[in-house]
Coordinates of C-alpha atoms and ligand atoms in Angstrom, one line a residue:
M1 CA 0.0 0.0 0.0
C2 CA 1.7 3.2 1.0
G3 CA 5.4 3.7 0.2
I4 CA 8.1 4.7 2.7
V5 CA 11.6 6.1 2.1
G6 CA 14.3 7.3 4.5
Y7 CA 17.8 8.6 4.2
I8 CA 20.6 9.4 6.6
G9 CA 24.1 10.4 5.5
K10 CA 26.2 13.3 4.2
R11 CA 24.2 14.2 1.1
D12 CA 21.1 16.4 0.9
A13 CA 18.3 14.0 1.9
A14 CA 15.4 15.6 -0.1
P15 CA 16.5 14.8 -3.7
I16 CA 17.2 11.2 -2.7
L17 CA 13.9 10.8 -1.0
L18 CA 12.1 12.4 -3.9
D19 CA 13.7 10.0 -6.3
G20 CA 12.9 7.0 -4.0
L21 CA 9.2 8.2 -3.7
K22 CA 8.9 8.4 -7.5
R23 CA 10.1 4.8 -7.7
L24 CA 7.6 3.7 -5.1
E25 CA 4.6 5.5 -6.5
Y26 CA 3.1 2.2 -7.6
R27 CA 2.4 1.5 -4.0
G28 CA 0.0 4.5 -3.6
Y29 CA -0.3 7.9 -5.1
D30 CA -3.2 9.9 -3.7
S31 CA -0.8 12.2 -1.7
A32 CA 2.9 12.5 -0.9
G33 CA 5.2 14.3 1.4
I34 CA 8.8 14.6 2.7
A35 CA 10.2 15.8 6.0
T36 CA 13.9 16.7 6.5
L37 CA 15.7 17.7 9.6
S38 CA 18.3 20.5 9.6
K39 CA 19.9 22.2 12.6
K40 CA 17.3 20.4 14.8
K41 CA 14.5 21.9 12.9
F42 CA 12.0 20.0 10.7
H43 CA 11.0 21.0 7.2
I44 CA 7.8 19.3 6.0
K45 CA 6.2 19.6 2.6
K46 CA 3.2 17.5 1.7
D47 CA 0.0 17.6 -0.3
K48 CA -2.6 15.5 -2.1
G49 CA -2.1 14.5 -5.7
K50 CA 0.7 12.8 -7.7
I51 CA 4.3 13.3 -6.7
A52 CA 5.4 15.1 -9.8
D53 CA 2.5 17.6 -9.5
I54 CA 3.2 18.2 -5.8
D55 CA 6.9 18.6 -6.5
R56 CA 6.2 21.2 -9.2
K57 CA 4.2 23.1 -6.6
L58 CA 6.3 22.7 -3.5
D59 CA 9.8 22.0 -4.9
F60 CA 10.9 19.2 -2.6
A61 CA 14.5 19.1 -3.6
R62 CA 15.3 22.5 -2.0
M63 CA 14.6 21.2 1.5
P64 CA 17.7 21.3 3.7
G65 CA 19.1 18.5 5.8
N66 CA 21.0 15.2 5.6
V67 CA 18.4 13.1 7.2
G68 CA 14.7 12.7 6.2
V69 CA 11.7 10.5 5.5
G70 CA 9.2 10.5 2.7
H71 CA 5.9 8.9 2.0
T72 CA 3.5 8.2 -0.9
R73 CA 0.0 7.4 0.3
W74 CA -2.8 5.0 -0.5
A75 CA -5.6 6.3 1.9
T76 CA -7.1 4.0 4.5
H77 CA -8.1 6.3 7.3
G78 CA -9.0 9.9 6.3
A79 CA -9.6 11.1 2.7
P80 CA -6.7 12.2 0.6
S81 CA -5.9 15.8 1.6
K82 CA -2.9 17.9 2.6
I83 CA -3.7 17.5 6.3
N84 CA -4.0 13.7 6.1
A85 CA -0.8 13.4 3.9
H86 CA 2.3 12.1 5.6
P87 CA 4.8 12.8 7.3
H88 CA 2.9 13.5 10.5
A89 CA 4.5 15.3 13.4
D90 CA 3.7 15.2 17.1
C91 CA 1.8 18.2 18.5
H92 CA 5.1 19.6 20.0
G93 CA 6.9 19.4 16.7
K94 CA 9.7 17.2 18.0
L95 CA 9.1 14.0 16.1
V96 CA 8.1 13.0 12.5
V97 CA 6.6 9.7 11.4
V98 CA 5.7 8.1 8.1
H99 CA 3.6 5.0 8.3
N100 CA 2.4 2.2 6.0
G101 CA -0.5 0.0 7.3
I102 CA -3.3 0.3 9.7
I103 CA -3.4 1.1 13.5
E104 CA -6.5 -0.8 14.6
N105 CA -6.7 0.8 18.1
Y106 CA -6.0 4.3 17.1
A107 CA -9.3 5.7 18.3
K108 CA -8.6 4.5 21.9
L109 CA -5.1 5.8 21.8
K110 CA -6.2 9.1 20.5
K111 CA -8.7 9.5 23.3
F112 CA -6.0 8.6 25.9
L113 CA -3.6 11.1 24.4
K114 CA -6.2 13.9 24.1
Q115 CA -6.8 13.4 27.8
K116 CA -3.1 14.0 28.4
G117 CA -3.3 17.3 26.5
Y118 CA -2.2 16.2 23.0
R119 CA -3.7 17.9 20.1
F120 CA -4.6 16.3 16.7
I121 CA -5.1 17.9 13.4
S122 CA -5.7 15.1 10.9
N123 CA -8.3 12.3 10.5
T124 CA -5.6 9.6 10.2
D125 CA -4.7 6.7 12.4
T126 CA -1.0 7.6 11.9
E127 CA -1.1 10.8 13.9
V128 CA -1.3 8.9 17.2
I129 CA 2.1 7.4 16.6
P130 CA 4.4 10.5 16.9
N131 CA 2.2 11.7 19.8
L132 CA 2.5 8.4 21.6
I133 CA 6.3 8.3 21.1
S134 CA 6.4 11.9 22.3
Y135 CA 4.4 10.9 25.4
F136 CA 7.1 8.4 26.3
M137 CA 10.0 10.8 25.5
R138 CA 8.5 13.4 27.8
R139 CA 8.6 10.9 30.6
G140 CA 12.4 10.6 30.2
K141 CA 12.9 7.7 27.8
N142 CA 15.3 8.1 24.9
L143 CA 14.0 7.9 21.3
E144 CA 14.7 4.1 20.8
K145 CA 13.0 3.2 24.1
S146 CA 10.1 5.5 23.5
V147 CA 9.5 4.0 20.0
R148 CA 9.6 0.5 21.5
S149 CA 7.1 1.5 24.3
A150 CA 4.8 3.1 21.7
V151 CA 4.9 0.1 19.3
E152 CA 4.1 -2.2 22.2
K153 CA 0.7 -0.3 22.5
L154 CA -0.1 -0.3 18.7
K155 CA -2.4 -2.9 17.3
G156 CA -2.5 -3.7 13.6
S157 CA 0.1 -4.1 10.9
F158 CA 2.5 -1.4 10.0
A159 CA 5.9 -0.2 8.9
L160 CA 7.2 3.1 10.4
A161 CA 10.1 5.5 9.8
I162 CA 10.8 8.0 12.6
I163 CA 13.1 10.9 13.0
S164 CA 13.5 13.2 16.1
A165 CA 14.8 16.7 16.5
D166 CA 16.3 15.6 19.8
E167 CA 18.4 12.8 18.2
P168 CA 19.2 14.2 14.7
D169 CA 21.8 11.5 13.8
T170 CA 19.3 8.6 14.1
L171 CA 16.6 7.2 11.8
I172 CA 14.5 4.5 13.3
A173 CA 12.5 2.0 11.3
V174 CA 10.0 -0.5 12.7
R175 CA 8.4 -3.4 10.9
K176 CA 5.3 -5.2 12.0
E177 CA 4.1 -7.2 9.0
S178 CA 4.2 -4.3 6.4
P179 CA 7.5 -4.6 4.5
L180 CA 10.7 -2.5 5.0
I181 CA 14.2 -2.9 3.7
V182 CA 17.4 -1.0 4.8
G183 CA 19.8 -0.1 2.0
V184 CA 23.5 -0.2 3.0
G185 CA 25.7 2.5 1.5
K186 CA 29.2 3.8 2.2
G187 CA 28.8 6.4 5.0
E188 CA 25.1 6.7 4.2
M189 CA 22.0 4.5 4.7
F190 CA 18.7 4.2 3.0
L191 CA 15.3 2.9 4.0
A192 CA 12.4 1.8 1.7
S193 CA 9.2 -0.2 1.5
D194 CA 10.6 -2.0 -1.6
I195 CA 14.0 -2.7 -3.2
P196 CA 13.6 -0.6 -6.5
A197 CA 13.6 2.6 -4.4
V198 CA 17.2 2.1 -3.3
L199 CA 18.8 0.4 -6.3
K200 CA 20.2 3.6 -7.7
H201 CA 22.4 3.9 -4.6
T202 CA 23.1 0.3 -3.5
N203 CA 22.3 -3.3 -4.1
R204 CA 23.1 -4.4 -0.6
I205 CA 20.0 -4.7 1.5
I206 CA 18.9 -5.9 4.9
V207 CA 15.3 -7.1 5.0
L208 CA 13.6 -6.3 8.3
E209 CA 11.5 -9.1 9.6
N210 CA 8.3 -9.0 11.4
G211 CA 8.8 -7.6 15.0
E212 CA 12.2 -6.1 14.2
M213 CA 13.4 -2.5 14.2
A214 CA 16.5 -0.8 12.8
I215 CA 18.4 2.0 14.6
I216 CA 20.1 3.6 11.6
K217 CA 23.0 6.0 11.7
P218 CA 25.1 7.1 8.7
S219 CA 27.7 4.5 9.5
G220 CA 25.3 1.5 9.6
A221 CA 22.3 -0.1 11.2
V222 CA 21.7 -2.1 14.3
I223 CA 18.8 -4.4 14.1
K224 CA 16.9 -5.3 17.2
K225 CA 13.8 -7.2 18.3
T226 CA 11.3 -4.4 18.9
K227 CA 9.7 -6.2 21.9
S228 CA 12.8 -7.2 23.9
G229 CA 15.4 -4.8 22.5
G230 CA 17.7 -7.8 21.9
V231 CA 20.2 -7.3 19.0
V232 CA 19.7 -9.5 15.9
R233 CA 22.9 -10.1 14.0
K234 CA 22.1 -9.8 10.3
R235 CA 24.2 -9.6 7.2
S236 CA 23.2 -7.6 4.2
T237 CA 22.1 -9.5 1.0
K238 CA 23.3 -8.6 -2.4
V239 CA 20.4 -8.3 -4.9
T240 CA 20.9 -9.0 -8.6
W241 CA 18.5 -6.4 -9.8
T242 CA 20.0 -3.3 -11.2
A243 CA 18.9 0.3 -11.3
E244 CA 18.3 0.2 -15.1
M245 CA 16.0 -2.8 -14.6
A246 CA 13.7 -0.4 -12.7
E247 CA 13.8 2.4 -15.4
K248 CA 11.4 2.9 -18.4
G249 CA 14.1 2.2 -20.9
G250 CA 12.7 4.3 -23.7
F251 CA 9.1 3.2 -23.4
A252 CA 6.4 5.7 -22.7
H253 CA 5.2 3.8 -19.7
F254 CA 6.4 0.9 -17.5
T255 CA 3.3 -1.1 -18.5
L256 CA 4.4 -1.0 -22.1
K257 CA 8.0 -1.8 -21.3
E258 CA 6.9 -4.7 -19.1
I259 CA 4.6 -6.1 -21.8
H260 CA 7.6 -6.0 -24.2
Q261 CA 9.9 -7.7 -21.8
Q262 CA 7.7 -10.8 -21.7
P263 CA 9.5 -13.0 -24.4
E264 CA 12.7 -12.6 -22.4
V265 CA 11.0 -13.3 -19.1
I266 CA 9.4 -16.5 -20.4
K267 CA 12.9 -17.5 -21.7
N268 CA 14.5 -16.8 -18.3
T269 CA 11.8 -18.7 -16.4
L270 CA 12.2 -21.7 -18.7
R271 CA 15.7 -22.0 -17.1
V272 CA 14.4 -23.0 -13.7
P273 CA 16.7 -25.8 -12.4
R274 CA 15.2 -29.3 -12.3
A275 CA 16.3 -29.5 -8.6
E276 CA 13.9 -26.7 -7.8
L277 CA 11.1 -28.3 -9.7
E278 CA 11.8 -31.5 -7.9
K279 CA 11.5 -29.8 -4.5
L280 CA 8.1 -28.5 -5.5
A281 CA 7.1 -31.8 -7.1
K282 CA 7.8 -33.6 -3.9
F283 CA 5.8 -31.0 -2.0
L284 CA 2.8 -31.5 -4.2
L285 CA 2.9 -35.2 -4.7
G286 CA 3.3 -35.9 -1.0
A287 CA -0.1 -34.4 -0.2
E288 CA -3.6 -35.7 -0.3
R289 CA -5.1 -32.3 -1.2
V290 CA -3.4 -29.4 -2.9
Y291 CA -4.5 -25.7 -2.9
L292 CA -3.1 -22.9 -5.0
V293 CA -3.9 -19.7 -3.2
A294 CA -3.4 -16.2 -4.7
C295 CA -5.1 -12.9 -5.5
G296 CA -5.7 -10.8 -8.6
T297 CA -3.5 -11.7 -11.5
S298 CA -1.6 -14.3 -9.5
Y299 CA -5.0 -16.1 -9.0
H300 CA -5.4 -16.3 -12.8
A301 CA -1.9 -17.8 -13.0
A302 CA -3.0 -20.3 -10.4
L303 CA -6.1 -21.2 -12.5
V304 CA -3.8 -21.9 -15.5
G305 CA -1.7 -24.1 -13.1
K306 CA -4.9 -26.0 -12.1
Y307 CA -5.8 -26.7 -15.7
A308 CA -2.2 -27.7 -16.7
L309 CA -1.6 -29.9 -13.6
A310 CA -4.9 -31.7 -14.2
K311 CA -4.4 -32.2 -18.0
L312 CA -0.7 -32.9 -18.1
A313 CA 0.1 -34.5 -14.7
N314 CA -3.3 -35.9 -13.8
L315 CA -3.1 -34.0 -10.6
S316 CA -6.2 -32.4 -9.2
V317 CA -5.6 -29.1 -7.4
E318 CA -7.9 -26.4 -6.3
A319 CA -7.2 -22.7 -7.1
V320 CA -8.6 -20.5 -4.4
I321 CA -8.8 -16.7 -4.0
S322 CA -6.7 -16.1 -0.8
S323 CA -9.3 -14.0 1.0
E324 CA -11.8 -16.9 0.6
F325 CA -9.4 -19.6 1.8
Q326 CA -10.4 -19.4 5.4
E327 CA -14.1 -19.8 4.7
S328 CA -14.1 -22.3 1.9
C329 CA -11.2 -24.7 2.5
R330 CA -10.1 -27.2 5.1
A331 CA -6.4 -28.0 5.7
N332 CA -4.7 -30.6 7.8
G333 CA -1.3 -32.4 8.0
K334 CA -1.9 -34.0 4.6
T335 CA -2.6 -30.8 2.8
A336 CA -0.2 -28.8 0.7
V337 CA -0.8 -25.1 0.1
L338 CA 1.1 -23.2 -2.6
G339 CA 0.8 -19.4 -2.3
I340 CA 1.5 -17.5 -5.5
S341 CA 2.3 -13.8 -5.1
Q342 CA 4.3 -11.4 -7.3
S343 CA 5.1 -9.1 -4.4
G344 CA 5.2 -11.7 -1.7
E345 CA 3.5 -9.1 0.5
T346 CA -0.2 -9.5 -0.2
A347 CA -1.9 -9.7 3.2
D348 CA -4.7 -12.0 2.1
T349 CA -2.3 -14.6 0.7
L350 CA 0.0 -14.4 3.7
K351 CA -3.0 -14.9 5.9
A352 CA -4.2 -17.9 4.0
L353 CA -0.7 -19.5 4.3
R354 CA -0.6 -18.8 8.0
I355 CA -4.0 -20.4 8.5
A356 CA -2.9 -23.4 6.5
K357 CA 0.2 -23.7 8.6
E358 CA -1.7 -23.5 11.9
S359 CA -3.9 -26.3 10.6
G360 CA -0.8 -28.5 10.1
A361 CA -0.5 -28.1 6.4
R362 CA 2.8 -27.7 4.6
T363 CA 3.3 -24.5 2.7
A364 CA 5.2 -23.3 -0.4
C365 CA 5.4 -20.1 -2.3
L366 CA 6.2 -18.8 -5.7
T367 CA 7.1 -15.1 -5.6
N368 CA 9.1 -12.6 -7.6
V369 CA 10.7 -10.7 -4.6
V370 CA 13.7 -12.1 -2.8
E371 CA 13.1 -12.5 0.9
S372 CA 9.6 -11.1 0.8
S373 CA 7.3 -11.9 3.7
I374 CA 5.7 -14.9 1.9
T375 CA 9.1 -16.7 2.0
R376 CA 8.9 -16.7 5.8
E377 CA 5.5 -18.3 5.7
S378 CA 6.6 -21.1 3.5
D379 CA 8.4 -24.4 3.9
V380 CA 9.5 -24.5 0.3
V381 CA 10.4 -21.2 -1.5
C382 CA 10.5 -20.8 -5.2
Y383 CA 11.1 -17.7 -7.3
T384 CA 10.0 -16.3 -10.6
H385 CA 12.8 -14.3 -12.2
A386 CA 10.8 -11.6 -13.9
G387 CA 12.9 -8.7 -12.5
P388 CA 11.3 -5.7 -10.8
E389 CA 7.7 -5.0 -12.0
V390 CA 6.9 -1.3 -11.5
S391 CA 3.5 -0.9 -13.2
V392 CA 0.6 -1.5 -10.8
V393 CA -1.0 -3.9 -13.3
A394 CA 0.9 -7.2 -13.5
T395 CA 1.9 -8.3 -17.0
K396 CA 5.4 -9.9 -17.1
T397 CA 5.1 -11.5 -13.7
F398 CA 1.9 -13.2 -14.9
V399 CA 3.7 -14.9 -17.8
A400 CA 6.6 -15.7 -15.4
Q401 CA 4.2 -17.4 -13.0
V402 CA 2.4 -19.2 -15.8
T403 CA 5.6 -20.4 -17.4
Y404 CA 6.8 -21.7 -14.1
L405 CA 3.6 -23.6 -13.5
L406 CA 3.6 -25.0 -17.0
L407 CA 7.1 -26.2 -16.6
L408 CA 6.2 -27.7 -13.3
S409 CA 3.2 -29.5 -14.9
V410 CA 5.5 -31.0 -17.6
Y411 CA 8.0 -32.0 -15.0
L412 CA 5.3 -33.7 -12.9
A413 CA 3.9 -35.4 -16.0
E414 CA 7.3 -36.9 -16.6
R415 CA 7.5 -38.0 -12.9
R416 CA 4.1 -39.6 -13.3
G417 CA 5.1 -41.7 -16.3
M418 CA 4.3 -39.7 -19.4
S419 CA 6.3 -41.2 -22.4
K420 CA 9.7 -39.7 -23.1
S421 CA 8.7 -38.7 -26.6
K422 CA 5.7 -36.8 -25.4
I423 CA 7.7 -35.0 -22.8
C424 CA 10.4 -34.1 -25.4
K425 CA 7.7 -32.7 -27.7
L426 CA 6.2 -30.6 -24.9
I427 CA 9.6 -29.2 -23.9
A428 CA 10.4 -28.4 -27.5
R429 CA 7.1 -26.6 -27.9
L430 CA 7.6 -24.7 -24.6
N431 CA 11.0 -23.6 -25.8
E432 CA 9.3 -22.2 -28.9
V433 CA 7.1 -19.9 -26.8
P434 CA 9.5 -17.0 -26.3
D435 CA 9.9 -16.6 -30.1
A436 CA 6.1 -16.9 -30.6
A437 CA 5.6 -14.2 -28.0
R438 CA 8.1 -12.0 -29.8
A439 CA 6.3 -12.6 -33.1
V440 CA 3.0 -11.5 -31.5
L441 CA 4.5 -8.3 -30.2
A442 CA 6.0 -7.6 -33.6
R443 CA 2.9 -8.3 -35.6
V444 CA -0.2 -7.2 -33.7
E445 CA 0.7 -3.8 -32.2
P446 CA -0.3 -1.5 -35.1
H447 CA -3.6 -3.4 -35.5
I448 CA -4.3 -3.2 -31.8
R449 CA -3.7 0.6 -31.8
K450 CA -6.4 0.9 -34.4
L451 CA -8.8 -1.3 -32.4
A452 CA -8.0 0.8 -29.3
K453 CA -9.1 3.9 -31.1
K454 CA -12.3 2.3 -32.2
Y455 CA -13.3 0.8 -28.9
S456 CA -11.9 3.1 -26.3
N457 CA -15.4 4.7 -25.7
S458 CA -17.1 1.4 -25.0
Q459 CA -19.3 1.2 -21.9
H460 CA -19.0 -2.6 -21.5
I461 CA -16.7 -5.3 -22.9
Y462 CA -17.5 -9.0 -22.5
L463 CA -14.8 -11.6 -22.9
I464 CA -15.4 -15.3 -23.5
G465 CA -13.2 -18.4 -23.6
R466 CA -13.3 -22.1 -22.9
G467 CA -10.9 -24.5 -21.2
I468 CA -7.5 -22.8 -20.9
G469 CA -9.2 -19.8 -22.7
Y470 CA -11.1 -19.1 -19.5
P471 CA -8.2 -18.0 -17.2
I472 CA -7.0 -16.0 -20.2
V473 CA -10.3 -14.0 -20.5
L474 CA -10.4 -13.5 -16.7
E475 CA -6.9 -12.0 -16.8
A476 CA -7.7 -10.0 -20.0
A477 CA -10.8 -8.6 -18.4
L478 CA -8.9 -7.6 -15.2
K479 CA -6.3 -5.7 -17.4
L480 CA -9.1 -3.9 -19.2
K481 CA -10.9 -2.9 -16.0
E482 CA -7.8 -2.0 -14.0
I483 CA -6.5 0.6 -16.4
T484 CA -9.3 1.6 -18.9
Y485 CA -12.0 1.7 -16.2
I486 CA -14.4 0.2 -18.7
H487 CA -16.6 -2.4 -17.2
S488 CA -15.1 -5.7 -18.5
E489 CA -16.3 -9.2 -17.7
G490 CA -14.6 -12.4 -18.6
M491 CA -16.5 -15.7 -18.4
P492 CA -16.6 -19.3 -19.7
A493 CA -18.2 -19.1 -23.1
G494 CA -20.6 -21.9 -22.0
E495 CA -22.0 -19.7 -19.3
L496 CA -23.2 -17.0 -21.6
K497 CA -26.6 -18.6 -22.1
H498 CA -27.1 -18.6 -18.4
G499 CA -27.4 -14.9 -18.0
T500 CA -24.9 -12.6 -19.7
L501 CA -26.4 -13.1 -23.1
A502 CA -29.3 -10.9 -22.0
L503 CA -26.7 -8.0 -21.9
I504 CA -25.5 -8.4 -25.4
E505 CA -27.1 -5.9 -27.8
R506 CA -26.2 -4.2 -31.0
D507 CA -22.5 -3.3 -31.2
T508 CA -21.6 -4.6 -27.8
P509 CA -17.9 -5.6 -28.1
V510 CA -17.2 -9.2 -27.3
I511 CA -13.6 -10.5 -27.2
A512 CA -13.4 -14.2 -28.0
V513 CA -10.2 -16.0 -27.0
V514 CA -9.9 -19.1 -29.1
P515 CA -6.8 -21.2 -28.4
P516 CA -6.3 -24.3 -30.6
G517 CA -8.0 -27.5 -29.5
A518 CA -11.2 -29.4 -29.2
S519 CA -13.2 -26.5 -27.8
Q520 CA -12.8 -24.4 -30.9
V521 CA -15.9 -25.7 -32.6
R522 CA -18.0 -24.9 -29.5
M523 CA -16.3 -21.4 -29.3
V524 CA -17.4 -20.7 -32.9
G525 CA -21.0 -21.7 -31.8
N526 CA -20.7 -19.1 -28.9
I527 CA -19.4 -16.5 -31.3
E528 CA -22.4 -17.0 -33.6
E529 CA -24.7 -16.8 -30.5
V530 CA -23.5 -13.3 -29.6
K531 CA -23.3 -12.2 -33.2
A532 CA -27.0 -13.1 -33.6
R533 CA -27.7 -10.5 -30.8
G534 CA -25.8 -7.8 -32.7
A535 CA -22.4 -8.0 -30.9
T536 CA -19.2 -6.9 -32.6
V537 CA -16.7 -9.8 -32.1
I538 CA -13.0 -9.5 -31.8
A539 CA -11.2 -12.8 -31.9
I540 CA -7.8 -13.7 -30.6
A541 CA -7.1 -17.0 -32.3
D542 CA -4.6 -19.3 -33.9
E543 CA -3.3 -17.8 -37.1
S544 CA -4.2 -20.9 -39.1
D545 CA -7.8 -20.9 -37.9
D546 CA -11.0 -20.5 -39.8
V547 CA -12.4 -18.5 -36.8
K548 CA -11.6 -15.5 -39.0
E549 CA -14.6 -16.0 -41.1
H550 CA -17.0 -15.7 -38.2
V551 CA -15.7 -12.5 -36.6
D552 CA -15.5 -8.7 -37.2
E553 CA -11.8 -8.3 -36.1
F554 CA -9.2 -11.1 -36.1
I555 CA -6.0 -11.0 -34.1
P556 CA -3.8 -13.9 -35.1
V557 CA -1.4 -15.6 -32.7
P558 CA 1.2 -18.2 -33.9
S559 CA 0.2 -21.8 -33.3
T560 CA 1.2 -23.3 -30.0
E561 CA 0.3 -26.2 -27.7
E562 CA -3.3 -25.5 -26.3
L563 CA -2.2 -25.4 -22.7
F564 CA 0.7 -23.0 -23.4
S565 CA -1.6 -20.5 -25.1
P566 CA -2.0 -18.1 -22.0
L567 CA 1.6 -17.0 -22.6
T568 CA 1.0 -15.7 -26.1
Y569 CA -2.8 -15.0 -26.1
I570 CA -2.6 -12.7 -23.2
I571 CA -0.3 -10.3 -25.1
P572 CA -2.8 -8.8 -27.5
A573 CA -5.3 -8.3 -24.6
Q574 CA -2.6 -6.5 -22.5
L575 CA -1.7 -4.3 -25.5
L576 CA -5.4 -3.5 -26.1
A577 CA -5.9 -2.5 -22.5
Y578 CA -2.7 -0.4 -22.6
Y579 CA -3.6 1.5 -25.8
M580 CA -7.2 2.0 -24.9
T581 CA -6.0 3.6 -21.7
V582 CA -3.7 5.9 -23.5
E583 CA -6.4 6.7 -26.0
R584 CA -8.7 7.7 -23.0
G585 CA -6.0 10.0 -21.7
Q586 CA -5.4 8.0 -18.5
D587 CA -2.2 6.8 -16.9
P588 CA -1.7 3.1 -17.4
D589 CA 1.1 2.9 -14.8
R590 CA -1.0 4.4 -12.0
P591 CA -4.7 3.3 -12.1
R592 CA -7.0 5.1 -9.7
S593 CA -7.7 3.5 -6.3
L594 CA -5.4 0.6 -6.9
A595 CA -2.0 -0.3 -5.4
K596 CA 0.6 -2.8 -6.5
S597 CA 1.2 -4.4 -3.2
V598 CA -1.9 -4.8 -1.1
T599 CA -0.7 -5.2 2.5
V600 CA -4.1 -4.8 4.2
E601 CA -6.8 -7.4 4.3
Ligands
LIG1 C1 -2.9 -6.0 -6.4 C2 -2.3 -5.7 -7.7 C3 -2.5 -6.8 -8.7 C4 -2.0 -8.1 -8.2 C5 -2.6 -8.4 -6.8 C6 -1.9 -9.6 -6.2 O1 -4.3 -6.0 -6.5 O2 -2.8 -4.4 -8.2 O3 -1.8 -6.4 -9.9 O4 -2.3 -9.1 -9.1 O5 -2.5 -7.3 -5.9 O6 -0.6 -9.3 -5.9 P1 0.6 -10.3 -5.7 O7 1.8 -9.5 -5.4 O8 0.1 -11.1 -4.5 O9 0.7 -11.1 -6.9

């Protein structure tokens, strides 16, 4: 959700914090602010709106001081406004705090502090934090001890960065569930909610774990258990991501860059070592029941996994939306639960894994972020290697997850006795996918741009698919609604006649995803059904198909194995969502009301 940055060192803090905030904007962007400390005096600038606009107005970079904190907000308590924007100071102006997460008992604490004479100006839950720390400092405790005492009283999940006018050479960070990393520099230190914000300065990071705090000075950080104050010895980890990987690289938006990176990402993911697949295979085969839990795009990848594991490896698994796991699933010692999460920080998925663990189940994860929270909830840890994904909407990490699950399905098929010749054929076809994805990108883009112009004012778009086409249309519909804001609904084509057909009228756009395979004939039947009601049909289909004759617009995709089609068929849909969004004058990288990493339930 919100993004936090911090800096302490010899350089001017504000430009570094501003740059970090811009890189974290995908975490929330309804308001932003920076506080620096110079000569024991705070300088605070904040407002509602996007960082670039606020910066144009307030000129963050000119703020003095070599220590500071910054914040980009995704509102939970209190509407987006200048007053509610972070950083928040205590009412005596001695402390500044930025916060990601939710303080569940803030109302009670606010009441207590008000009785003690503390004054509040915002509607946020955050404002109790600097005041509570101040309350303990005024009773004679130093900053570190006051922070620990205050945190002891806070209920909820949060990450905090704190600076104090009384101890200007210290930056304190606290993690309770919401992620925080410390970047280790030479004579300077960085703090951020996520790795891309510090990559420009260092690739050495320390990941704070749940219940830990960092007391950060320019020369280094001491990590302690927040509760006991006991020192935790930790080495920094070197990450392989580079600063360039988190730049736009000549593309107009991160969304477009990340769509174009997909052939390479698929290729990289196909290199997963057999030993890692074996680990996951053992994990799955040793269980009586298997659940794949995930949210959003990752859930759609899980659905592809469900189809592929059933068809190729004869393994029945359930794909479950994480927030529904608790209500709809039962786990025990014979259950295996695989959590799939790009960020590794999605609260609903972490909770599902925790519940599974408490019920005795074994857990595994597939994530894109090294040492993210999900890795600590999992007995088996596997990574997609898609590189940093900056756009809020997931594109390249979807294909990385899908590639991984397809590769795993083929591996399990081999383990379960599929003939060598069939396995070799499948592997050869999988290896063709990166080139096929490249071909799609090279061929369809101009056509998609024209379609985007034509359909960008649509009110509703319906998407239909069968079999493996079903998770593809769900993901395509999600891309469309996330960034175009057009109502888009993906469904199994067979379900049309049970309700949605009533909504199809003259000129309603219907996107039909028709991968090769036995369901094609039935898909043509469904296309005719909607055409009979006046729909305009856009088909994404195998280039050699006769589907063309039945539709208004035809987007050809190179032939591939039916089950591998999500990797190539999703690309035209992603491009359509992107270009329609641009056509509508909206920002595809930063859709309204959404955040990349959803760390609240
Ligand atoms: C948010 C993002 C989506 C993402 C979902 C799950 O809603 O906006 O793009 O698919 O979270 O995220 P995860 O990091 O768990 O894959």
